[in-house]
Structure formats: structure tokens, C-alpha cells
Coordinates of C-alpha atoms in Angstrom, one line a residue:
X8 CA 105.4 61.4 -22.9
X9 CA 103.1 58.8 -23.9
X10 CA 99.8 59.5 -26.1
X11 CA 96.8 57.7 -24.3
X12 CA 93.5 56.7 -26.4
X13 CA 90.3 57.0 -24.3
X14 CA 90.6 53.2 -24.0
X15 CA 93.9 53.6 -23.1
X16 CA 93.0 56.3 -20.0
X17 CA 90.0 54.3 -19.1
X18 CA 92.2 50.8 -18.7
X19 CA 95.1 52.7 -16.7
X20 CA 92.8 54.6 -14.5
X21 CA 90.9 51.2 -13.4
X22 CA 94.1 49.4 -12.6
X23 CA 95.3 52.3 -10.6
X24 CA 92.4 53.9 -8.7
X25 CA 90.3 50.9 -8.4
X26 CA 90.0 51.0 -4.8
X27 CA 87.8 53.9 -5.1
X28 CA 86.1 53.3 -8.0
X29 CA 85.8 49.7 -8.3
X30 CA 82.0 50.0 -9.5
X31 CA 82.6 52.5 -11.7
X32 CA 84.8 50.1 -13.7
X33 CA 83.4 46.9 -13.6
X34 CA 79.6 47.3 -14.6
X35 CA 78.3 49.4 -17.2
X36 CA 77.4 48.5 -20.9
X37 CA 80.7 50.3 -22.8
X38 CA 82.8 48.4 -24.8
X39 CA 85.4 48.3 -21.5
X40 CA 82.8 46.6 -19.1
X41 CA 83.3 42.9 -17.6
X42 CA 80.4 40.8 -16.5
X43 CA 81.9 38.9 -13.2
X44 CA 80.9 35.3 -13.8
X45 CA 81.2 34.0 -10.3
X46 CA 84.3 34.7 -7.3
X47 CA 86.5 31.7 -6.7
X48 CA 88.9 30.9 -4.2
X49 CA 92.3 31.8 -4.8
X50 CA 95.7 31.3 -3.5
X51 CA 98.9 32.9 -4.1
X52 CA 102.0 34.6 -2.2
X53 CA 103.1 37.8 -1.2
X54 CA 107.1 38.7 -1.4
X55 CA 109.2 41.6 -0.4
X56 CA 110.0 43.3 -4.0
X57 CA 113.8 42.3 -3.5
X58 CA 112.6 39.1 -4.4
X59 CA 111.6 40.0 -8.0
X60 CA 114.5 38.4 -10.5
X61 CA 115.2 37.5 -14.0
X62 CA 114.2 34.3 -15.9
X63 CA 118.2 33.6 -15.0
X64 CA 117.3 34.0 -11.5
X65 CA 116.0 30.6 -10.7
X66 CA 116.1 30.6 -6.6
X67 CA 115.4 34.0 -5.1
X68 CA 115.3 34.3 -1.3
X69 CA 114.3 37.2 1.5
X70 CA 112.2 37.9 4.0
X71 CA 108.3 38.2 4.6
X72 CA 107.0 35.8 2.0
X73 CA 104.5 33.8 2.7
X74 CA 101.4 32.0 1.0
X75 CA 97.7 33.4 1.4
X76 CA 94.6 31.9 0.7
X77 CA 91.3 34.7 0.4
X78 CA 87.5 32.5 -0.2
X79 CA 86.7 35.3 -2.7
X80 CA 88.5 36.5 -5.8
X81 CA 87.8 40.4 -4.9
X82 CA 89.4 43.3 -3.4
X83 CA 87.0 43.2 -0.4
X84 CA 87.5 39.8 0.5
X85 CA 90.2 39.3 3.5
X86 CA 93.1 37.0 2.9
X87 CA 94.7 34.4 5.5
X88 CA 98.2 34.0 6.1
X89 CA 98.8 30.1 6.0
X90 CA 102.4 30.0 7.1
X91 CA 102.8 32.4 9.5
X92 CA 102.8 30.2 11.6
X93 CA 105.8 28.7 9.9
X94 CA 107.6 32.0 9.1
X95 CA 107.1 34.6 11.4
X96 CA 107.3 37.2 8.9
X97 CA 110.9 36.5 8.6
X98 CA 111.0 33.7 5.7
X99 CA 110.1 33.1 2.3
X100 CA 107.4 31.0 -0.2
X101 CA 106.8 30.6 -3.6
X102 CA 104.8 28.8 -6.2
X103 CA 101.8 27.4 -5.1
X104 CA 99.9 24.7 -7.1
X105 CA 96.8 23.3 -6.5
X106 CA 95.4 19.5 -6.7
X107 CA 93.0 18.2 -9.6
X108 CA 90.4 18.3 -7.0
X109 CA 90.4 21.5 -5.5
X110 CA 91.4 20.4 -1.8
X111 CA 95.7 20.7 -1.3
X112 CA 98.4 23.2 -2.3
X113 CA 101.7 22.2 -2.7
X114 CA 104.2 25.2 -3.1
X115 CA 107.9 26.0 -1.6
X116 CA 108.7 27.4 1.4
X117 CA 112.2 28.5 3.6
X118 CA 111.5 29.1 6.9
X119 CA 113.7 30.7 9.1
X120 CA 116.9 28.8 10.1
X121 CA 116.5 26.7 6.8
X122 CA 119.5 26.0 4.9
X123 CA 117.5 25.1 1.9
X124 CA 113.9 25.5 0.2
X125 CA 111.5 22.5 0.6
X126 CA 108.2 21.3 -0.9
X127 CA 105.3 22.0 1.6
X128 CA 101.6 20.7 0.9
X129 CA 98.5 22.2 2.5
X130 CA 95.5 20.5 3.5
X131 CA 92.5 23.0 2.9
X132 CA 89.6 21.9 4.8
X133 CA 92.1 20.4 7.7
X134 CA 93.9 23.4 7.6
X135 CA 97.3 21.4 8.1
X136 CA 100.7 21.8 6.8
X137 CA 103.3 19.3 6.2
X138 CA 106.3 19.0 4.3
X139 CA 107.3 16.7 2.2
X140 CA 111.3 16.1 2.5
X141 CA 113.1 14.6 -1.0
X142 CA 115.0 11.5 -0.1
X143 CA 118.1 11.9 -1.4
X144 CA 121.6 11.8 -0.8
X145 CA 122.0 15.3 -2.5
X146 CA 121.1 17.7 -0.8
X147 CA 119.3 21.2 -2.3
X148 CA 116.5 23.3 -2.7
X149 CA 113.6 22.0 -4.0
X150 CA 111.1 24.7 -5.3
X151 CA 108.5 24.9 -7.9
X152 CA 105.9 22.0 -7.0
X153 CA 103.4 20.3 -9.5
X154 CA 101.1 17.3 -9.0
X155 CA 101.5 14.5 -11.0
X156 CA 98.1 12.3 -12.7
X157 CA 99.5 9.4 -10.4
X158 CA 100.1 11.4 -6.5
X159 CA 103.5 12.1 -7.6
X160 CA 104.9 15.5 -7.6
X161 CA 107.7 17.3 -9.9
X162 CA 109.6 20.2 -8.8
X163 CA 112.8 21.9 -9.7
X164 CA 116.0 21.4 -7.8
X165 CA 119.6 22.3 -7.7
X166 CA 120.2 19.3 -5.4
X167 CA 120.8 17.5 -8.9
X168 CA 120.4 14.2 -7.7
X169 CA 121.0 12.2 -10.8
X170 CA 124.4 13.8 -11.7
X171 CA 125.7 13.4 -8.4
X172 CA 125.0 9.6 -8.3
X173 CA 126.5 9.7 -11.9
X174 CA 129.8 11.3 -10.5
X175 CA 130.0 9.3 -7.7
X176 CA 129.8 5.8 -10.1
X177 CA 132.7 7.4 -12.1
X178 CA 134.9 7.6 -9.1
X179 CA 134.4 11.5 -9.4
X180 CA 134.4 13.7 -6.3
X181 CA 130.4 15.1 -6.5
X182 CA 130.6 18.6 -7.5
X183 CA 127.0 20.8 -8.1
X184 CA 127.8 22.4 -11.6
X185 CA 126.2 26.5 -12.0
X186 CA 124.5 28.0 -14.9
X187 CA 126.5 29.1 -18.1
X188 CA 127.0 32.5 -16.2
X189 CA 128.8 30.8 -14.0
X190 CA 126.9 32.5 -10.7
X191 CA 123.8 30.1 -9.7
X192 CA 123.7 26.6 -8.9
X193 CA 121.4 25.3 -11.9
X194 CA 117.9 23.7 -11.5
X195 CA 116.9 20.5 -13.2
X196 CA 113.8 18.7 -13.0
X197 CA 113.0 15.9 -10.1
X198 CA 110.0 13.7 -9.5
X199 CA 109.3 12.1 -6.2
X200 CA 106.5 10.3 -4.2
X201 CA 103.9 12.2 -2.2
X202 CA 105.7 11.1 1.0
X203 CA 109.3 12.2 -0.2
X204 CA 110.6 8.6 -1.8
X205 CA 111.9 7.4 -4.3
X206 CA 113.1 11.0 -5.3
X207 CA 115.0 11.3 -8.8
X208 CA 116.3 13.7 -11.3
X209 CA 114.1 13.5 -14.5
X210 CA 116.1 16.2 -16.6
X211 CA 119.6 16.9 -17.3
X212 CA 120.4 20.8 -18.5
X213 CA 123.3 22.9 -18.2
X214 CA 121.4 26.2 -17.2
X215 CA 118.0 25.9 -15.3
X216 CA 114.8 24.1 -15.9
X217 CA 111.5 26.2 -15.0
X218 CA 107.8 26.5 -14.0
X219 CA 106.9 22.5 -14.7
X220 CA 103.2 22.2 -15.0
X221 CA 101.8 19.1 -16.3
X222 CA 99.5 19.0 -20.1
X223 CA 96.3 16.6 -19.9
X224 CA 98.3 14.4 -22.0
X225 CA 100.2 13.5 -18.5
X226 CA 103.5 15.2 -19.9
X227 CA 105.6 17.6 -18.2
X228 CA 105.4 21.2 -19.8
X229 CA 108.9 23.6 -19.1
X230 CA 110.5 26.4 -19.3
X231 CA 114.5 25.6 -20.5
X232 CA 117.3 28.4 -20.2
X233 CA 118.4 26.9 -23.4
X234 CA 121.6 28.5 -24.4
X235 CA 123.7 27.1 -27.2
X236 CA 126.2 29.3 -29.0
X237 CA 124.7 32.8 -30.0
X238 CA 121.3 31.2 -28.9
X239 CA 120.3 32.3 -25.6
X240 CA 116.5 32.3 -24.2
X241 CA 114.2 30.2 -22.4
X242 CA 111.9 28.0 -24.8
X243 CA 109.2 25.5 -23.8
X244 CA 109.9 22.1 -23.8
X245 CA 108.0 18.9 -22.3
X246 CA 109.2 15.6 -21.2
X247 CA 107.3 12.5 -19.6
X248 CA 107.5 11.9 -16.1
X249 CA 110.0 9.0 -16.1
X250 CA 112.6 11.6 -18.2
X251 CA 112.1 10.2 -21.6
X252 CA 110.7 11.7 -24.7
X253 CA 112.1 15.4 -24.3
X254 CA 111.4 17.5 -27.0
X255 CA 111.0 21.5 -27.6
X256 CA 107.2 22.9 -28.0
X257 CA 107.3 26.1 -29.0
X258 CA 109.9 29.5 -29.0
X259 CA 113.3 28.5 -30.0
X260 CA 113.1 31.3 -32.5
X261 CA 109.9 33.5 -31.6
X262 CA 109.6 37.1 -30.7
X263 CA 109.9 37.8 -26.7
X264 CA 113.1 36.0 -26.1
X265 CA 111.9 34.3 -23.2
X266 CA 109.1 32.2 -22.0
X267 CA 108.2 31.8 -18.8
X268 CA 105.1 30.5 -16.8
X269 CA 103.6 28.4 -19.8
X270 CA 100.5 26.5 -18.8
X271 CA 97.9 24.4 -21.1
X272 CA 94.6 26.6 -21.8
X273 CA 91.4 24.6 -21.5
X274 CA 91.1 24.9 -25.3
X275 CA 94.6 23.1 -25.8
X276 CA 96.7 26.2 -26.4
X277 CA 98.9 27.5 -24.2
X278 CA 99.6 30.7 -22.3
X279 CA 103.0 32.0 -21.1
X280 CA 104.5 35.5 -20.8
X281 CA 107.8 36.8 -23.0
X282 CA 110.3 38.8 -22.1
X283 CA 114.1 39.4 -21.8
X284 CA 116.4 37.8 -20.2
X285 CA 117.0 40.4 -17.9
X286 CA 115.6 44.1 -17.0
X287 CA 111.8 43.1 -16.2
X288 CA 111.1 41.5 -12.9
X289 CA 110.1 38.4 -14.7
X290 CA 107.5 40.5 -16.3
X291 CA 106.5 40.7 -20.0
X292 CA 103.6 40.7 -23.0
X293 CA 100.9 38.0 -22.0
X294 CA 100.9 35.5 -24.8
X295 CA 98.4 33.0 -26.6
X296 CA 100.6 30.3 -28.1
X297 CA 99.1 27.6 -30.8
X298 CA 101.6 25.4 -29.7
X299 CA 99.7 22.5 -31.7
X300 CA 99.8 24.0 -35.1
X301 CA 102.7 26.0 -34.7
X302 CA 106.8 25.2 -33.5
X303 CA 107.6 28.8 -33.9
X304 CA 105.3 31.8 -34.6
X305 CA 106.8 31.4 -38.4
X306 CA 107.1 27.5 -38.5
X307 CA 103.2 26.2 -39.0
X308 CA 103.1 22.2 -38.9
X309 CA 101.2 22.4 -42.5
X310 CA 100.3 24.4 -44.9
X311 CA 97.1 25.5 -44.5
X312 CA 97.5 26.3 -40.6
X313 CA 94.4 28.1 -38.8
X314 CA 94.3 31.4 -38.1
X315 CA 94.3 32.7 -34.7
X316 CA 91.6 35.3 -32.9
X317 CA 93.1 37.7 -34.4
X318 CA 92.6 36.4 -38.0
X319 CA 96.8 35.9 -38.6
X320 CA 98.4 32.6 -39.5
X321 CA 101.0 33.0 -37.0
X322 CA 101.8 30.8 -33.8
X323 CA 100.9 33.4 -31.3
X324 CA 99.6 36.9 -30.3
X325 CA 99.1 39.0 -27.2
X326 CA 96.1 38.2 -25.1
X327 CA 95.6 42.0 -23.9
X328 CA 93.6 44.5 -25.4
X329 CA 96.7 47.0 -25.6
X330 CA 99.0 45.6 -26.9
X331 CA 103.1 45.8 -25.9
X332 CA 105.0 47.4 -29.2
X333 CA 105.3 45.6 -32.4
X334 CA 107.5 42.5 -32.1
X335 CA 109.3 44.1 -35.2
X336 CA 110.7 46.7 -32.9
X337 CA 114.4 45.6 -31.5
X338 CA 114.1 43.6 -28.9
X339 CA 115.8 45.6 -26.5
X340 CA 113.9 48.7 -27.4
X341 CA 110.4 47.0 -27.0
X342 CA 108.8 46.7 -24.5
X343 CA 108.9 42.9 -25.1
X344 CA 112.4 43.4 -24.4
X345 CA 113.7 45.5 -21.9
X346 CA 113.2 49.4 -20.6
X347 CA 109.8 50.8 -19.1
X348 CA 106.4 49.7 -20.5
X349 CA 103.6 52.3 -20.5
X350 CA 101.9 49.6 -20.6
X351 CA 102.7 47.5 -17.9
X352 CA 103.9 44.1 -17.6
X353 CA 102.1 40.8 -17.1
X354 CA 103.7 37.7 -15.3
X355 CA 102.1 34.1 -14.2
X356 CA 99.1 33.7 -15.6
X357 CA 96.8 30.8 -14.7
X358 CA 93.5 29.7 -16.5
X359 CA 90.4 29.0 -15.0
X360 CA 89.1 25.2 -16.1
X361 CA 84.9 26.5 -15.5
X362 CA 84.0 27.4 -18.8
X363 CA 83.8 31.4 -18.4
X364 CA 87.5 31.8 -20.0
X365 CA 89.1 33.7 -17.5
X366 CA 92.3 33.8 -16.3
X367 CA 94.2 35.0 -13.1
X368 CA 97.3 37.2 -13.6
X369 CA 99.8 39.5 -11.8
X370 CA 99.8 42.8 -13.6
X371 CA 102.1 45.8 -12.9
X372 CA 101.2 49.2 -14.3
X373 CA 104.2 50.4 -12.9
X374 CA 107.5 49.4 -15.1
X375 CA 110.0 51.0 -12.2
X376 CA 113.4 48.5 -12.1
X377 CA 113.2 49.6 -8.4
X378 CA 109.8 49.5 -7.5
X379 CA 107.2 46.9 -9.4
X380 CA 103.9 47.1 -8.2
X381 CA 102.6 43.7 -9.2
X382 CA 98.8 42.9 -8.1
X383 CA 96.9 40.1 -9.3
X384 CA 93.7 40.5 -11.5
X385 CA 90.7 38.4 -13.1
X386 CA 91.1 38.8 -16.8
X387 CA 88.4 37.9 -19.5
X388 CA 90.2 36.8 -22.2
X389 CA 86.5 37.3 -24.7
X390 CA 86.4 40.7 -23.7
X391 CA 90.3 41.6 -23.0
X392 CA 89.6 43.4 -19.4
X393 CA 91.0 43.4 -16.3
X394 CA 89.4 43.4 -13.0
X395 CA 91.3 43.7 -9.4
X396 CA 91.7 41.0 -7.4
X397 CA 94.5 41.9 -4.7
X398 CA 95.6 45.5 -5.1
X399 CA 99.2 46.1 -5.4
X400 CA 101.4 47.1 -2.1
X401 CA 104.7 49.1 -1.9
X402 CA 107.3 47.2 -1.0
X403 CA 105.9 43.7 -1.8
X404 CA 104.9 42.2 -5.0
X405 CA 102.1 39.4 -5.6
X406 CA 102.7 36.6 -7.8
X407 CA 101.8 32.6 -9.0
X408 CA 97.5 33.1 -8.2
X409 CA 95.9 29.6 -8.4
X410 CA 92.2 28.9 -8.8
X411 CA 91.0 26.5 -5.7
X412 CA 88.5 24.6 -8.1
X413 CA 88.5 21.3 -10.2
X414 CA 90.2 20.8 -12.8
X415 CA 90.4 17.7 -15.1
X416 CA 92.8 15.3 -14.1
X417 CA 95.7 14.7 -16.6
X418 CA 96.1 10.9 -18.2
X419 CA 98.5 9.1 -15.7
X420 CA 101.8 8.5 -18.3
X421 CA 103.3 5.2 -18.3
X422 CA 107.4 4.9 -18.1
X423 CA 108.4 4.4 -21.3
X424 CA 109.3 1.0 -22.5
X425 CA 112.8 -0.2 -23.8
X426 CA 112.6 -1.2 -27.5
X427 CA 113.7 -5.0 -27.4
X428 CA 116.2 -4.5 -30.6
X429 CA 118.3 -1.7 -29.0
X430 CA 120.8 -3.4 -26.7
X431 CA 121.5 -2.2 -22.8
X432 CA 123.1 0.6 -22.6
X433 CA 122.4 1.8 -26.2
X434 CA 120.2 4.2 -28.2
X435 CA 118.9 5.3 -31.5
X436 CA 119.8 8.1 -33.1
X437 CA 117.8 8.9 -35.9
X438 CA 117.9 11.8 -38.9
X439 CA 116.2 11.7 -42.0
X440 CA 118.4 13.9 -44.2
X441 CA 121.0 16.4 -42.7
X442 CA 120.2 18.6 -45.3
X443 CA 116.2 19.1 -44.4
X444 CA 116.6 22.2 -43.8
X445 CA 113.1 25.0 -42.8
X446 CA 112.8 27.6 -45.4
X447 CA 114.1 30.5 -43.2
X448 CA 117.6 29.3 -43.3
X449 CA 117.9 28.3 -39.5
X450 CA 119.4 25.3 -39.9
X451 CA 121.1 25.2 -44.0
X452 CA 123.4 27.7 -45.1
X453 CA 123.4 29.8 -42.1
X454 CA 125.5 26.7 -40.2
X455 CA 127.6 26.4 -43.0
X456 CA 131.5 27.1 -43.2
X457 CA 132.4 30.4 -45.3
X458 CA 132.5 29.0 -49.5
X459 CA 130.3 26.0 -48.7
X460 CA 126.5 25.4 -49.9
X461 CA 123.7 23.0 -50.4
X462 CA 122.8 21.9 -53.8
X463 CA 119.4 23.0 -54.4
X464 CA 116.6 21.4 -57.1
X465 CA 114.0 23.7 -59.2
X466 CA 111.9 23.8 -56.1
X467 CA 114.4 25.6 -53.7
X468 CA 115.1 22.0 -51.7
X469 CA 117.8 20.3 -51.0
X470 CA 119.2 18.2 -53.9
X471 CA 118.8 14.9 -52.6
X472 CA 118.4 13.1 -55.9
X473 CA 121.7 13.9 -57.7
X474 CA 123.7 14.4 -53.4
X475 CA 123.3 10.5 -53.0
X476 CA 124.2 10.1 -57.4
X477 CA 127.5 9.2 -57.7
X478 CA 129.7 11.0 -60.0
X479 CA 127.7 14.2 -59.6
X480 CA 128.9 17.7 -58.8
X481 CA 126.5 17.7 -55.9
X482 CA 128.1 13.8 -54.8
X483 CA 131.3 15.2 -55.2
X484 CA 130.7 18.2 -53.4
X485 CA 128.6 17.5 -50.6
X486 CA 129.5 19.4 -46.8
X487 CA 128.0 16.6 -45.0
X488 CA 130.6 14.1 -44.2
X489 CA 130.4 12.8 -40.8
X490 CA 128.8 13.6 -37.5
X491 CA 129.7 13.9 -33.8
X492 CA 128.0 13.4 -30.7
X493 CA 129.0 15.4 -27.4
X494 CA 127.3 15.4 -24.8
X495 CA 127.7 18.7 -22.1
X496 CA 130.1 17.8 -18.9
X497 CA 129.1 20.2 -15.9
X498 CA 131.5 22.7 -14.8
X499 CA 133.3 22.6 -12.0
X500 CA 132.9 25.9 -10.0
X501 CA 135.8 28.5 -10.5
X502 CA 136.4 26.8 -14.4
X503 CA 135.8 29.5 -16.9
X504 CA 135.2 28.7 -20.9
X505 CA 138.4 30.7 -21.2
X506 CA 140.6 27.8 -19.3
X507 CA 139.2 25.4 -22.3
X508 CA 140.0 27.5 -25.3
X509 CA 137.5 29.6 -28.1
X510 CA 134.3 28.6 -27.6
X511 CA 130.8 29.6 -27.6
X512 CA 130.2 25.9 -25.3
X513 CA 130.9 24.9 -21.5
X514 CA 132.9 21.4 -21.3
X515 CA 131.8 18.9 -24.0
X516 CA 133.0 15.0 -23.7
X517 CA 133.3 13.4 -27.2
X518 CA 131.1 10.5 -27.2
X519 CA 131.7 8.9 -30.9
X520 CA 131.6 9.7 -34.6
X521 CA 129.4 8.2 -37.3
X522 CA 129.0 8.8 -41.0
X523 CA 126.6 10.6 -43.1
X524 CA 125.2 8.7 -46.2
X525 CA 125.1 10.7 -49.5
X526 CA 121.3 11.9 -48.9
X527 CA 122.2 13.3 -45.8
X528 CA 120.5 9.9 -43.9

């Protein structure tokens, strides 16, 4: 039994029995109203509930998807079926994006008879389809679809294209390697021409890569199933186009376990839901992530970081008005984690680029791990209400809403240039200290061996001065003494970690040692 607030009855009651009382709950002058600034267009796709994974789920395939496009973003408003035509009823679709300027959709479809997804574009006012086939020797399905500043389009794929040419210039038999639960073909990142050439892999993961969109500075913003050691969630990373510059952006130790669905805000913060790895039908808390200020919820960039909306000095907080229990709660007692949610569960949001700070999102009321009953809905973020948009079906579930409208148009990213001094075939590798450590302990004594410890100063920091003095204690006794770099080999199917001894890791290859300095350089 859950105790309700009035808010709290008020909220539920409009999500629920809107259809009847759709007028009741959006006008009015209480605290729970919402002025409607303006319908848009929207677009988005209708599934068959089976179709409703986990963030570990990366492909998912039935039948009766298909993509929908409805002129209004109301309850009233009738909907078109685009690829019906394509489907009849008895394939699938997923993630629709739209262009900068309002006029295509790119998304995923697998019609009937397919062997794999492809990458479909729709052209609005022509009312054509297309698709747009990867050329590659790989073959794979291609799903998740974002336009690129420059025409280009990234999508996920577990064709991996760019291992398999690296096998097969090794002399190696090509082999698609699976996720670390050894069960799904894993999906990496690929980049290709708007007519299907010149089709690459950009990223390089053991377990998948998710839900690319792409930040105005023309990178690539991710989800990554990044799972090293005890360490296993999805956090958001970005990359450039041409593969280069990779680097995490926020999550690798926040509340919410997983990440998925992050997209830039017009504001320059981001939005993404958290959740489990598991249990929620890719569900969770809707989440307002100063991804600019903050690395982790806990890890500000300086010292004097600004507060959020809700007047904390943290790196995130829940966009809805009722909020999912209190992060402190165990994860998998929370309904951040896994179990039912009185509250519901929020999934792929998308903001709205006209000023009115709105989002679209797909909300579920119901928390049922056999029957979801995800409908998408217009949601202020000022206010912190929701209003219907496409009502919630048995059977089905609604999911990725776009906004057909404008939007600015990313910088176009240049490839990255070689630097001249690093010879072919060659990199840098570059770390200040070994021993800069945060000051939760992530990364200093928690990683050391049992008896071992970093010399610290008056100030709690590492001892650098008297580590690099020779003929000090700290000289003497310093636990850095040489590094190694591995990088991960993909597994071939049927190899457990158990054939390759005690290990947290899949298959490593040695690629060379090198020695740490004194000062940890």
C-alpha cells in the first residue's frame, strides 16, 4: 500500500483516466495546470510489449512494429502508419530520428523475410521511403540512426565492420565476438554516407555501444555497457565522428546504474534516464545531468560548481515533480533500481529546441514486468507536468517520440589530425602522476594490494615531493613501479572466462610495459 498526497492522486488520475477527462487536467489555475504552448508534429513507433528489453538487450525483434507520424501532439489527433506498407503488420521498427531541418526521418526497420535490421530514411513532404544499405563486407544489423552536421549518419551495428577487416589482415578466420554475458552479438558504433558508402566502424567496445545522438559541438554523445571488473553499468561517453577523441561524460560512478537515452538539452545539459541493468523495460528516473560542471554527481570540475534547480551542488537530479525514492536507498530496493515503482517509469526523452522547454517522453504508470503500459507525453519541465500525447495500448508499448521541427544544426567536426612528431603507427600515452587520485578513494587506496599505501602530505594529497626524493621512506617505498597496456581481444563464441583462468576480464593481449617515474609521471 502506497500513501498518495493530493498531488500525488491528482498526477496518477491524469495519466490514467485522461481520455475522459483530458480538460479537466490540462487547464485550470492550480498549481498542477499546464499551459499548452503550441502542438507539433511528432513521430515515433509502436511495438508489441515482447519487445521491451534491458539496457543489455541491444537488438530486440517481433512483430507489429512500425513507425507513425500524427501532425498534432494530442490524443485527438489520428496517426499514420508509414511502413505498413513495408511490414504488413508482421515486422518490426525502432528509433526514429529526425533531420536539422525538420523534413526526413531516419530510423531502423526489419521487414518481413529480413535476415537483418537496416537503416531506412523517410522523406516527409514526398512521402517516400528508401533504405539506405551499409557497404560493407560484414554483414549485420544496423539500428539506431543519427544524422551527422555533414549528411553522414551514425548508427549502431553488430556487423563490426572494423574488427572483421582487422581479423582478416591478421590472417585470422573473422569471427563476431558477443557481449561479456556471452549471449548477444555486441554493437559498436559505424558511420557511413547518406547513400550507404564508405561505411566504417568508429568505436571498438567489448559489450554494446548505445543511443548515439550527436552534441552541437558535432561530437557523438553514447551510451557504453562499460563493464570492467566489479564495475558494471552503462555511462555516457562521446567520440568524434572519425573515432578519435573518446572520452567518458558523465556516470561512471553516479546513482541509477545505468544511463540510457542521453540527449543535449537546448541549455547545454543533458537529459537521460537511469536504471538497472535489468528488471525495468528500459525504464527508470528521468534525469537532468550538468554534464559540463560535473563528471559524476560527486565529482564537480571546480570548486565553486553551480547549483542546480533544485538549489544542490550535485551533478544531477530528477526532472519530475514526484520524485523515484532517494538515491540513498539500495539500488535494488529503489525504484531507480529494480522492483515496481508507484511511481512509474520514464524512458526516451527528447527535448524540444522552440524555446517553451518541453520535452517528449514515454511514461508508464504501470511498473508490471509483464505488462508495461508505456504512452508518450508532453512534459513541461518549468512546471513539472505531464500531458497525454498517445495513450497507452495493451499489448504494445510506445517509445523514441521525435519533434518534426528545426533544430540547430551541429558544427560539422573535422577528422582529427596526426601530430607530425608521433611516428606511423604510434601513440601517446600520457599521465600526469599515477598517484592523482579524487578524494573519494576511487582510484588510490581502494586499487591497492592488501599492506600497500600512498604517502600522503599535511594536505591529504599524494606525497609527490618526498615520492620522486631519493633516499626517502616514501622513494623507497613507493607501489608504483611499472605499468602495462592490454588492450581487450574479442571472444570467440563458446570461450568462457573460465577456459582462461581467475579473472574479472574477457581475453586481454599484452601490448608492452613501461616505467613509472618516482612522481608517479
Amino acid at each position: 500500500m502506497v500513501a498518495l498526497n493530493k498531488n500525488m492522486k491528482l498526477f496518477l488520475f491524469c495519466s490514467t483516466a485522461i481520455s475522459i477527462l483530458l480538460s479537466g487536467c490540462g487547464s485550470g489555475g492550480d498549481s498542477d495546470s499546464v499551459t499548452v504552448e503550441g502542438n507539433v508534429a511528432i513521430a515515433y513507433v509502436k511495438r508489441p510489449n515482447s519487445t521491451s528489453g534491458n539496457p543489455t538487450d541491444s537488438i530486440m525483434s517481433g512483430q507489429g512494429g512500425d513507425l507513425y507520424v500524427r501532425d498534432k501532439s494530442s490524443p485527438s489527433a489520428s496517426e499514420t502508419n508509414i511502413t505498413n506498407s513495408q511490414t504488413g503488420g508482421r515486422g518490426d521498427v525502432s528509433d526514429p530520428e529526425v533531420s536539422y531541418d525538420g523534413t526526413r526521418l531516419l530510423f531502423a526497420m526489419r521487414r518481413p523475410g529480413d535476415r537483418y535490421w537496416s537503416i531506412w530514411e523517410y522523406d516527409i513532404s514526398r512521402r517516400q521511403l528508401r533504405r539506405i544499405v551499409c557497404d560493407a563486407t560484414a554483414q549485420g544489423d544496423d539500428v539506431d540512426p543519427a544524422y551527422l552536421p555533414d549528411g553522414r549518419i551514425v548508427f549502431t551495428s553488430n556487423r563490426q565492420e572494423g574488427t572483421y577487416r582487422q581479423m582478416v589482415a591478421k590472417g585470422i578466420t573473422p569471427y563476431k565476438y558477443v557481449d561479456e554475458y556471452e549471449r548477444e552479438e555486441t554493437t559498436a558504433l559505424h558511420v557511413m554516407n547518406s547513400d550507404g558508402s564508405n561505411c566504417r566502424q568508429i568505436s571498438f567496445n567489448q559489450s554494446h555501444d548505445r543511443n548515439p545522438t550527436v552534441l552541437l559541438t558535432g561530437e557523438i554523445l553514447f551510451s557504453r555497457w562499460d563493464h570492467v571488473g566489479e564495475r558494471n553499468q552503462f555511462t555516457v561517453f562521446k567520440v568524434n565522428p572519425d573515432g578519435t577523441n573518446l572520452f567518458v561524460v558523465y556516470g561512471a560512478h553516479s546513482p541509477g546504474n545505468s544511463y540510457l537515452h542521453p540527449r543535449e538539452m537546448p541549455d547545454g545539459r543533458l537529459i537521460s534516464t537511469a536504471m538497472p541493468l535489468s528488471g525495468t523495460h528500459e525504464g527508470g528516473s528521468l534525469e537532468i545531468i550538468d554534464a559540463n560542471n560535473y563528471s559524476d554527481i560527486d565529482a564537480p570540475g571546480s570548486s565553486s560548481p553551480p547549483a542546480n534547480q533544485l538549489g544542490q551542488r550535485e551533478g544531477q537530479f530528477q526532472a519530475t515533480r514526484l520524485l523515484l525514492p532517494d538515491r540513498s536507498a539500495s539500488e535494488h530496493e529503489a525504484e531507480r533500481g529494480r522492483g515496481s515503482s508507484p511511481l512509474g517509469r520514464y524512458s526516451s526523452p527528447y527535448p524540444l529546441w522552440d524555446g517553451t522547454g518541453r520535452i517528449l517522453v514515454v511514461y508508464s504508470p504501470s511498473t508490471s514486468d509483464n505488462n508495461p503500459r508505456y504512452g508518450i507525453y508532453m512534459m513541461d519541465l518549468n512546471s513539472k507536468t505531464l500531458r497525454p500525447v498517445v495513450l497507452p495500448q495493451d499489448g504494445y508499448y510506445y517509445s523514441d517520440p521525435v519533434a518534426i521541427q528545426p533544430r540547430p544544426v551541429p558544427q560539422a567536426k573535422a577528422n582529427y589530425t596526426p601530430d607530425a612528431t608521433i611516428g606511423a603507427g604510434l601513440g601517446l600515452f600520457d599521465v600526469n602522476t599515477a598517484y592523482d587520485t579524487d578524494r573519494l578513494e576511487r582510484m588510490g587506496n581502494a586499487v591497492l594490494a592488501t599492506g600497500e599505501s600512498i604517502p600522503r602530505d599535511s594536505l591529504n594529497r599524494p606525497d609527490i615531493t618526498n615520492l620522486k626524493r631519493p633516499g626517502t621512506t616514501a622513494y623507497t617505498n613507493r607501489v608504483a613501479r611499472f605499468f602495462r597496456i592490454a588492450r581487450a581481444v574479442p571472444s570467440p563464441g563458446g570461450l568462457s572466462r573460465g577456459v582462461i583462468g581467475e579473472t574479472e576480464f574477457e581475453m586481454q593481449e599484452i601490448l608492452g610495459y613501461g616505467v613509472v617515474e618516482p612522481d608517479g609521471s
